[in-house]
């Protein structure tokens, strides 16, 4: 049996029953593909369920306000995906009468839809013969065919897409694409795959050459930037606090946070106290300060490690535009701040 037939046979026997698989409706397929980028299925599933419950159709999502969308997305990370999702829903609802483009090239024109997502929707919804290439596909093909192409290079995608296309039965692209991704997710996993039980263990080149743990080749190492965030949890005499919206491009765009003092390195209590006095004493009469967490919380993003401290700053009088704790909880926050609010406030 050839590679594709064996792969599809494996898939039909082993596939997970996932809600976005039992449909050709592009809306839930698109939602799931955007949500599952950089996210495991188990983590993404509750988000998919709450999105489809809150916004059963693309019109419902289009009509939501951005804060509602970000609130539901809270914890999934890569928030630009949520903002693009929302904008794209509005575009489809308003400009395209709620109808998704029905082919790869037109899908690619949608905001936030890259080659991978366009290929997934085109094949799963419309059975268009176009190959998906994600991390699973890179891994499965590079191992099975012993390809040492560096997958960090831009040209790798073309090479793997061409090979996947060649292998794909053109009358069944949806199943082939699903199968190869599922095989990478469940069987040919990144670390220590169980090759002993693999359906390909007699033909897999990497296994025969004892190179499974060396493939795929990925050269580029991300340079991680360390940042030091000191969040000021102001509290006035009525118990109100202050938050602000992050309007800068970059991490957490349009999410909320407490007033922030960013420093070049981790600073001690006295230095932060002096900085708070300097930045805030002309606006507020500061009564007392203390650290919520003595040790910084390390929050890891793909390119940045954030070292986060929360500071309790008691203020005399009342804060202009201050909000109470109940209202505070309705805003969308980065998950690290959300967790702090839930646990420590
Ligand atoms: S034999 Fe091992 S490395 Fe090869 S395809 Fe199967 S799980 Fe992957």
CSV table of C-alpha atoms and ligand atoms in Angstrom, one decimal:
chain,number,residue,atom,x,y,z
A,1,UNK,CA,0.0,0.0,0.0
A,2,UNK,CA,1.4,3.4,-0.8
A,3,UNK,CA,2.1,6.3,1.6
A,4,UNK,CA,-1.3,8.1,1.1
A,5,UNK,CA,-3.5,5.0,1.2
A,6,UNK,CA,-1.8,3.8,4.4
A,7,UNK,CA,-1.9,7.2,5.9
A,8,UNK,CA,-5.7,7.6,5.2
A,9,UNK,CA,-6.4,4.1,6.5
A,10,UNK,CA,-4.5,5.0,9.7
A,11,UNK,CA,-6.5,8.2,10.0
A,12,UNK,CA,-9.9,6.6,9.5
A,13,UNK,CA,-9.1,4.2,12.3
A,14,UNK,CA,-7.4,6.6,14.7
A,15,UNK,CA,-8.8,10.1,14.2
A,16,UNK,CA,-10.2,12.1,17.1
A,17,UNK,CA,-13.8,13.1,17.0
A,18,UNK,CA,-13.4,16.9,16.9
A,19,UNK,CA,-16.4,19.2,16.5
A,20,UNK,CA,-15.0,21.1,13.5
A,21,UNK,CA,-14.3,17.9,11.6
A,22,UNK,CA,-18.0,16.9,11.3
A,23,UNK,CA,-18.8,19.8,9.0
A,24,UNK,CA,-17.9,21.5,5.8
A,25,UNK,CA,-19.1,24.9,7.0
A,26,UNK,CA,-16.2,27.2,6.6
A,27,UNK,CA,-17.1,29.3,9.6
A,28,UNK,CA,-16.3,26.8,12.4
A,29,UNK,CA,-13.4,25.4,10.3
A,30,UNK,CA,-11.9,28.9,10.0
A,31,UNK,CA,-12.5,29.5,13.7
A,32,UNK,CA,-10.8,26.3,14.7
A,33,UNK,CA,-7.8,26.8,12.4
A,34,UNK,CA,-7.2,30.3,13.7
A,35,UNK,CA,-7.5,29.1,17.3
A,36,UNK,CA,-5.4,26.1,17.0
A,37,UNK,CA,-2.4,27.9,15.6
A,38,UNK,CA,0.4,27.7,18.2
A,39,UNK,CA,-2.2,26.0,20.5
A,40,UNK,CA,-2.8,22.3,21.4
A,41,UNK,CA,-6.3,20.9,20.7
A,42,UNK,CA,-7.0,20.2,24.4
A,43,UNK,CA,-6.2,23.8,25.2
A,44,UNK,CA,-8.1,25.3,22.2
A,45,UNK,CA,-11.3,23.2,22.5
A,46,UNK,CA,-13.0,25.1,25.3
A,47,UNK,CA,-12.3,28.3,23.5
A,48,UNK,CA,-13.8,26.9,20.3
A,49,UNK,CA,-16.9,25.8,22.3
A,50,UNK,CA,-17.4,29.2,23.9
A,51,UNK,CA,-16.9,31.1,20.7
A,52,UNK,CA,-19.4,29.0,18.8
A,53,UNK,CA,-21.9,29.2,21.6
A,54,UNK,CA,-21.5,33.0,21.9
A,55,UNK,CA,-21.2,33.6,18.2
A,56,UNK,CA,-23.0,30.7,16.3
A,57,UNK,CA,-22.6,32.5,12.9
A,58,UNK,CA,-20.2,34.8,11.3
A,59,UNK,CA,-22.8,37.6,11.6
A,60,UNK,CA,-22.9,37.1,15.4
A,61,UNK,CA,-19.1,37.4,15.6
A,62,UNK,CA,-19.2,40.5,13.3
A,63,UNK,CA,-21.7,42.2,15.6
A,64,UNK,CA,-19.8,41.6,18.8
A,65,UNK,CA,-17.6,44.4,20.2
A,66,UNK,CA,-13.9,43.8,20.2
A,67,UNK,CA,-13.7,43.7,24.0
A,68,UNK,CA,-16.2,40.8,24.1
A,69,UNK,CA,-14.1,38.9,21.5
A,70,UNK,CA,-10.8,39.6,23.4
A,71,UNK,CA,-12.4,38.6,26.7
A,72,UNK,CA,-13.4,35.2,25.3
A,73,UNK,CA,-10.0,34.9,23.7
A,74,UNK,CA,-8.3,35.7,27.0
A,75,UNK,CA,-5.6,33.1,27.8
A,76,UNK,CA,-5.1,31.8,24.2
A,77,UNK,CA,-2.3,34.3,23.5
A,78,UNK,CA,-1.3,35.9,20.2
A,79,UNK,CA,-4.1,38.4,20.5
A,80,UNK,CA,-3.6,39.8,17.0
A,81,UNK,CA,-5.3,36.5,15.9
A,82,UNK,CA,-8.4,37.5,17.8
A,83,UNK,CA,-8.5,41.0,16.4
A,84,UNK,CA,-8.0,39.8,12.9
A,85,UNK,CA,-10.7,37.2,13.4
A,86,UNK,CA,-13.1,39.9,14.4
A,87,UNK,CA,-12.2,42.2,11.5
A,88,UNK,CA,-12.5,39.3,9.0
A,89,UNK,CA,-15.9,38.3,10.4
A,90,UNK,CA,-17.0,41.9,9.9
A,91,UNK,CA,-15.6,41.9,6.3
A,92,UNK,CA,-17.4,38.6,5.5
A,93,UNK,CA,-20.7,39.7,7.1
A,94,UNK,CA,-20.8,43.2,5.6
A,95,UNK,CA,-18.9,43.0,2.3
A,96,UNK,CA,-19.5,39.4,1.3
A,97,UNK,CA,-23.0,38.9,2.7
A,98,UNK,CA,-21.8,36.3,5.1
A,99,UNK,CA,-20.4,34.0,2.4
A,100,UNK,CA,-16.8,32.8,2.7
A,101,UNK,CA,-14.7,32.9,-0.4
A,102,UNK,CA,-14.8,29.4,-1.9
A,103,UNK,CA,-11.3,28.9,-3.1
A,104,UNK,CA,-7.7,29.1,-1.9
A,105,UNK,CA,-6.6,32.3,-3.7
A,106,UNK,CA,-9.6,34.3,-2.5
A,107,UNK,CA,-9.4,32.9,1.1
A,108,UNK,CA,-5.8,34.1,1.2
A,109,UNK,CA,-7.0,37.7,0.7
A,110,UNK,CA,-8.7,37.6,4.1
A,111,UNK,CA,-7.0,39.3,7.0
A,112,UNK,CA,-5.2,36.9,9.3
A,113,UNK,CA,-5.6,34.0,6.8
A,114,UNK,CA,-2.2,32.8,5.7
A,115,UNK,CA,-1.3,30.0,3.3
A,116,UNK,CA,-1.9,27.3,5.9
A,117,UNK,CA,-5.4,28.4,6.9
A,118,UNK,CA,-6.4,29.2,3.4
A,119,UNK,CA,-5.4,25.6,2.3
A,120,UNK,CA,-7.1,24.1,5.3
A,121,UNK,CA,-10.5,25.9,4.6
A,122,UNK,CA,-10.2,25.4,0.8
A,123,UNK,CA,-9.7,21.7,1.2
A,124,UNK,CA,-11.9,20.9,4.2
A,125,UNK,CA,-14.8,23.0,3.1
A,126,UNK,CA,-14.6,22.9,-0.7
A,127,UNK,CA,-12.4,19.8,-1.3
A,128,UNK,CA,-9.9,21.9,-3.3
A,129,UNK,CA,-6.7,20.0,-4.0
A,130,UNK,CA,-4.3,22.2,-2.1
A,131,UNK,CA,-1.8,20.9,0.4
A,132,UNK,CA,-1.6,22.2,4.0
A,133,UNK,CA,1.9,22.6,5.5
A,134,UNK,CA,2.1,23.0,9.2
A,135,UNK,CA,4.6,21.7,11.8
A,136,UNK,CA,3.1,18.3,11.7
A,137,UNK,CA,3.4,18.0,7.9
A,138,UNK,CA,7.0,19.2,8.1
A,139,UNK,CA,7.8,16.5,10.7
A,140,UNK,CA,6.0,13.6,9.0
A,141,UNK,CA,7.4,14.2,5.6
A,142,UNK,CA,10.9,15.1,6.6
A,143,UNK,CA,11.1,11.9,8.6
A,144,UNK,CA,9.4,9.6,6.2
A,145,UNK,CA,11.4,10.7,3.3
A,146,UNK,CA,14.6,11.7,5.2
A,147,UNK,CA,14.6,15.3,4.1
A,148,UNK,CA,17.2,17.5,5.7
A,149,UNK,CA,15.8,20.8,4.3
A,150,UNK,CA,16.0,23.5,7.0
A,151,UNK,CA,12.3,24.1,7.7
A,152,UNK,CA,13.2,27.6,9.1
A,153,UNK,CA,14.1,28.7,5.6
A,154,UNK,CA,11.3,30.4,3.7
A,155,UNK,CA,11.8,28.1,0.7
A,156,UNK,CA,11.1,25.0,2.7
A,157,UNK,CA,7.4,25.5,2.7
A,158,UNK,CA,7.2,25.4,-1.1
A,159,UNK,CA,9.3,22.2,-1.2
A,160,UNK,CA,7.1,20.4,1.3
A,161,UNK,CA,3.9,21.7,-0.2
A,162,UNK,CA,4.9,20.4,-3.6
A,163,UNK,CA,5.7,17.0,-2.1
A,164,UNK,CA,2.5,16.9,-0.1
A,165,UNK,CA,0.5,17.9,-3.3
A,166,UNK,CA,2.2,15.1,-5.2
A,167,UNK,CA,1.3,12.5,-2.6
A,168,UNK,CA,-2.3,13.8,-2.2
A,169,UNK,CA,-5.1,11.8,-3.9
A,170,UNK,CA,-6.7,14.6,-5.9
A,171,UNK,CA,-10.2,13.2,-5.4
A,172,UNK,CA,-9.8,13.4,-1.6
A,173,UNK,CA,-7.7,16.3,-0.5
A,174,UNK,CA,-9.7,17.0,2.7
A,175,UNK,CA,-9.1,13.6,4.1
A,176,UNK,CA,-5.4,13.5,3.1
A,177,UNK,CA,-4.7,16.9,4.7
A,178,UNK,CA,-6.6,16.0,7.9
A,179,UNK,CA,-4.8,12.6,8.0
A,180,UNK,CA,-1.3,13.9,7.7
A,181,UNK,CA,-1.8,16.6,10.4
A,182,UNK,CA,-3.5,14.1,12.7
A,183,UNK,CA,-0.7,11.6,12.1
A,184,UNK,CA,1.9,14.2,13.1
A,185,UNK,CA,-0.2,15.2,16.2
A,186,UNK,CA,-0.8,11.7,17.5
A,187,UNK,CA,1.8,9.3,16.1
A,188,UNK,CA,4.8,11.0,14.6
A,189,UNK,CA,5.1,13.3,17.6
A,190,UNK,CA,8.1,15.7,18.0
A,191,UNK,CA,9.8,13.8,20.9
A,192,UNK,CA,10.3,10.0,21.1
A,193,UNK,CA,7.5,8.8,18.7
A,194,UNK,CA,6.6,5.2,19.2
A,195,UNK,CA,8.0,3.9,15.9
A,196,UNK,CA,7.5,0.3,17.0
A,197,UNK,CA,3.8,0.5,16.5
A,198,UNK,CA,3.9,2.9,13.5
A,199,UNK,CA,2.2,1.8,10.3
A,200,UNK,CA,5.2,3.1,8.4
A,201,UNK,CA,7.9,1.4,10.4
A,202,UNK,CA,9.0,-0.7,7.4
A,203,UNK,CA,9.3,2.2,5.0
A,204,UNK,CA,10.2,5.3,7.1
A,205,UNK,CA,13.6,6.5,5.9
A,206,UNK,CA,14.4,8.3,9.2
A,207,UNK,CA,13.7,5.2,11.2
A,208,UNK,CA,15.8,3.0,8.9
A,209,UNK,CA,18.7,5.4,9.2
A,210,UNK,CA,18.3,6.0,12.9
A,211,UNK,CA,17.6,9.7,12.3
A,212,UNK,CA,14.2,10.2,13.8
A,213,UNK,CA,15.3,12.5,16.6
A,214,UNK,CA,17.4,14.7,14.1
A,215,UNK,CA,14.4,15.5,11.9
A,216,UNK,CA,13.0,17.9,10.9
A,217,UNK,CA,16.1,20.2,10.7
A,218,UNK,CA,15.3,23.7,12.1
A,219,UNK,CA,18.1,26.1,12.4
A,220,UNK,CA,16.8,29.4,13.5
A,221,UNK,CA,16.9,30.0,17.2
A,222,UNK,CA,14.7,32.7,18.5
A,223,UNK,CA,16.4,35.4,20.4
A,224,UNK,CA,14.5,35.9,23.6
A,225,UNK,CA,14.2,39.4,25.0
A,226,UNK,CA,13.8,39.8,28.8
A,227,UNK,CA,11.5,42.6,30.0
A,228,UNK,CA,10.7,43.7,33.5
A,229,UNK,CA,7.2,44.8,34.2
A,230,UNK,CA,6.1,46.5,37.4
A,231,UNK,CA,2.3,46.8,37.6
A,232,UNK,CA,0.9,49.3,40.0
A,233,UNK,CA,-2.3,48.2,41.5
A,234,UNK,CA,-3.6,51.5,42.8
A,235,UNK,CA,-6.2,51.5,45.5
A,236,UNK,CA,-8.1,54.6,46.6
A,237,UNK,CA,-10.1,55.2,49.7
A,238,UNK,CA,-13.2,53.7,48.1
A,239,UNK,CA,-11.3,50.6,47.0
A,240,UNK,CA,-11.3,51.6,43.4
A,241,UNK,CA,-8.4,50.9,41.1
A,242,UNK,CA,-7.1,52.1,37.7
A,243,UNK,CA,-6.5,50.3,34.5
A,244,UNK,CA,-5.4,51.3,31.0
A,245,UNK,CA,-5.7,50.0,27.5
A,246,UNK,CA,-2.5,48.9,25.8
A,247,UNK,CA,-2.6,50.9,22.5
A,248,UNK,CA,0.9,50.3,21.3
A,249,UNK,CA,1.4,47.8,18.6
A,250,UNK,CA,3.3,44.8,20.0
A,251,UNK,CA,2.2,42.4,22.7
A,252,UNK,CA,-1.2,42.6,24.2
A,253,UNK,CA,-2.5,45.3,21.8
A,254,UNK,CA,-5.9,46.5,23.0
A,255,UNK,CA,-5.9,44.4,26.1
A,256,UNK,CA,-6.0,46.1,29.5
A,257,UNK,CA,-3.4,46.3,32.3
A,258,UNK,CA,-2.6,48.2,35.4
A,259,UNK,CA,-0.4,51.3,35.2
A,260,UNK,CA,3.0,50.0,34.2
A,261,UNK,CA,6.6,50.9,35.1
A,262,UNK,CA,9.0,49.0,32.8
A,263,UNK,CA,12.6,48.7,34.0
A,264,UNK,CA,15.8,47.5,32.3
A,265,UNK,CA,16.4,44.9,35.0
A,266,UNK,CA,14.7,43.5,38.1
A,267,UNK,CA,14.7,46.4,40.6
A,268,UNK,CA,14.5,46.2,44.4
A,269,UNK,CA,11.7,47.7,46.5
A,270,UNK,CA,13.5,51.0,47.2
A,271,UNK,CA,14.1,51.7,43.5
A,272,UNK,CA,10.6,50.9,42.5
A,273,UNK,CA,9.2,52.9,45.4
A,274,UNK,CA,11.3,55.9,44.2
A,275,UNK,CA,10.1,55.5,40.6
A,276,UNK,CA,6.5,55.3,41.7
A,277,UNK,CA,7.0,58.5,43.8
A,278,UNK,CA,8.5,60.2,40.8
A,279,UNK,CA,5.9,59.2,38.3
A,280,UNK,CA,2.7,59.4,40.4
A,281,UNK,CA,3.3,61.8,43.3
A,282,UNK,CA,2.1,64.8,41.3
A,283,UNK,CA,-1.2,63.0,40.6
A,284,UNK,CA,-1.8,61.1,43.8
A,285,UNK,CA,-1.0,61.3,47.5
A,286,UNK,CA,0.6,57.9,48.0
A,287,UNK,CA,-0.1,56.5,51.5
A,288,UNK,CA,1.7,53.1,51.4
A,289,UNK,CA,3.3,50.6,49.0
A,290,UNK,CA,4.0,46.9,49.2
A,291,UNK,CA,4.9,44.0,46.9
A,292,UNK,CA,2.2,41.5,46.1
A,293,UNK,CA,4.8,39.0,44.9
A,294,UNK,CA,8.4,39.1,46.2
A,295,UNK,CA,9.6,36.8,43.3
A,296,UNK,CA,8.8,37.9,39.8
A,297,UNK,CA,6.3,35.9,37.8
A,298,UNK,CA,8.0,34.8,34.7
A,299,UNK,CA,5.6,34.8,31.8
A,300,UNK,CA,7.0,33.3,28.6
A,301,UNK,CA,5.9,34.5,25.2
A,302,UNK,CA,7.5,33.3,22.0
A,303,UNK,CA,10.1,36.1,21.7
A,304,UNK,CA,10.0,37.6,25.1
A,305,UNK,CA,10.2,36.6,28.8
A,306,UNK,CA,8.3,38.9,31.0
A,307,UNK,CA,9.4,39.3,34.6
A,308,UNK,CA,6.3,40.6,36.3
A,309,UNK,CA,5.8,42.1,39.7
A,310,UNK,CA,2.6,43.6,41.1
A,311,UNK,CA,2.7,46.5,43.6
A,312,UNK,CA,0.0,47.5,45.9
A,313,UNK,CA,-0.1,51.3,46.0
A,314,UNK,CA,-2.6,52.9,48.4
A,315,UNK,CA,-3.8,56.4,47.4
A,316,UNK,CA,-5.4,59.1,49.5
A,317,UNK,CA,-8.8,60.4,48.2
A,318,UNK,CA,-10.3,58.9,45.1
A,319,UNK,CA,-8.9,58.0,41.7
A,320,UNK,CA,-10.4,59.8,38.7
A,321,UNK,CA,-11.9,57.2,36.4
A,322,UNK,CA,-11.3,54.6,39.0
A,323,UNK,CA,-13.2,51.3,38.7
A,324,UNK,CA,-14.4,48.9,41.3
A,325,UNK,CA,-13.4,45.3,41.5
A,326,UNK,CA,-16.5,43.9,40.0
A,327,UNK,CA,-16.2,46.1,36.9
A,328,UNK,CA,-12.5,45.3,36.7
A,329,UNK,CA,-13.3,41.7,36.1
A,330,UNK,CA,-15.3,42.4,32.9
A,331,UNK,CA,-12.3,43.8,30.9
A,332,UNK,CA,-10.1,41.6,28.7
A,333,UNK,CA,-6.6,41.2,30.3
A,334,UNK,CA,-3.5,39.2,29.3
A,335,UNK,CA,-3.9,35.9,31.1
A,336,UNK,CA,-1.1,36.7,33.6
A,337,UNK,CA,-2.9,39.8,34.9
A,338,UNK,CA,-6.3,38.0,34.8
A,339,UNK,CA,-4.8,35.2,37.0
A,340,UNK,CA,-3.4,37.8,39.4
A,341,UNK,CA,-6.8,39.5,39.7
A,342,UNK,CA,-8.6,36.2,40.3
A,343,UNK,CA,-6.0,34.9,42.8
A,344,UNK,CA,-4.8,38.0,44.6
A,345,UNK,CA,-7.3,40.7,44.4
B,1,LIG,S1,8.3,5.3,11.9
B,1,LIG,FE1,8.5,6.8,13.5
B,1,LIG,S2,9.5,8.6,12.6
B,1,LIG,FE2,8.8,7.2,10.9
B,1,LIG,S3,6.7,8.0,10.4
B,1,LIG,FE3,6.4,6.5,12.0
B,1,LIG,S4,6.5,7.5,14.0
B,1,LIG,FE4,7.3,8.9,12.4
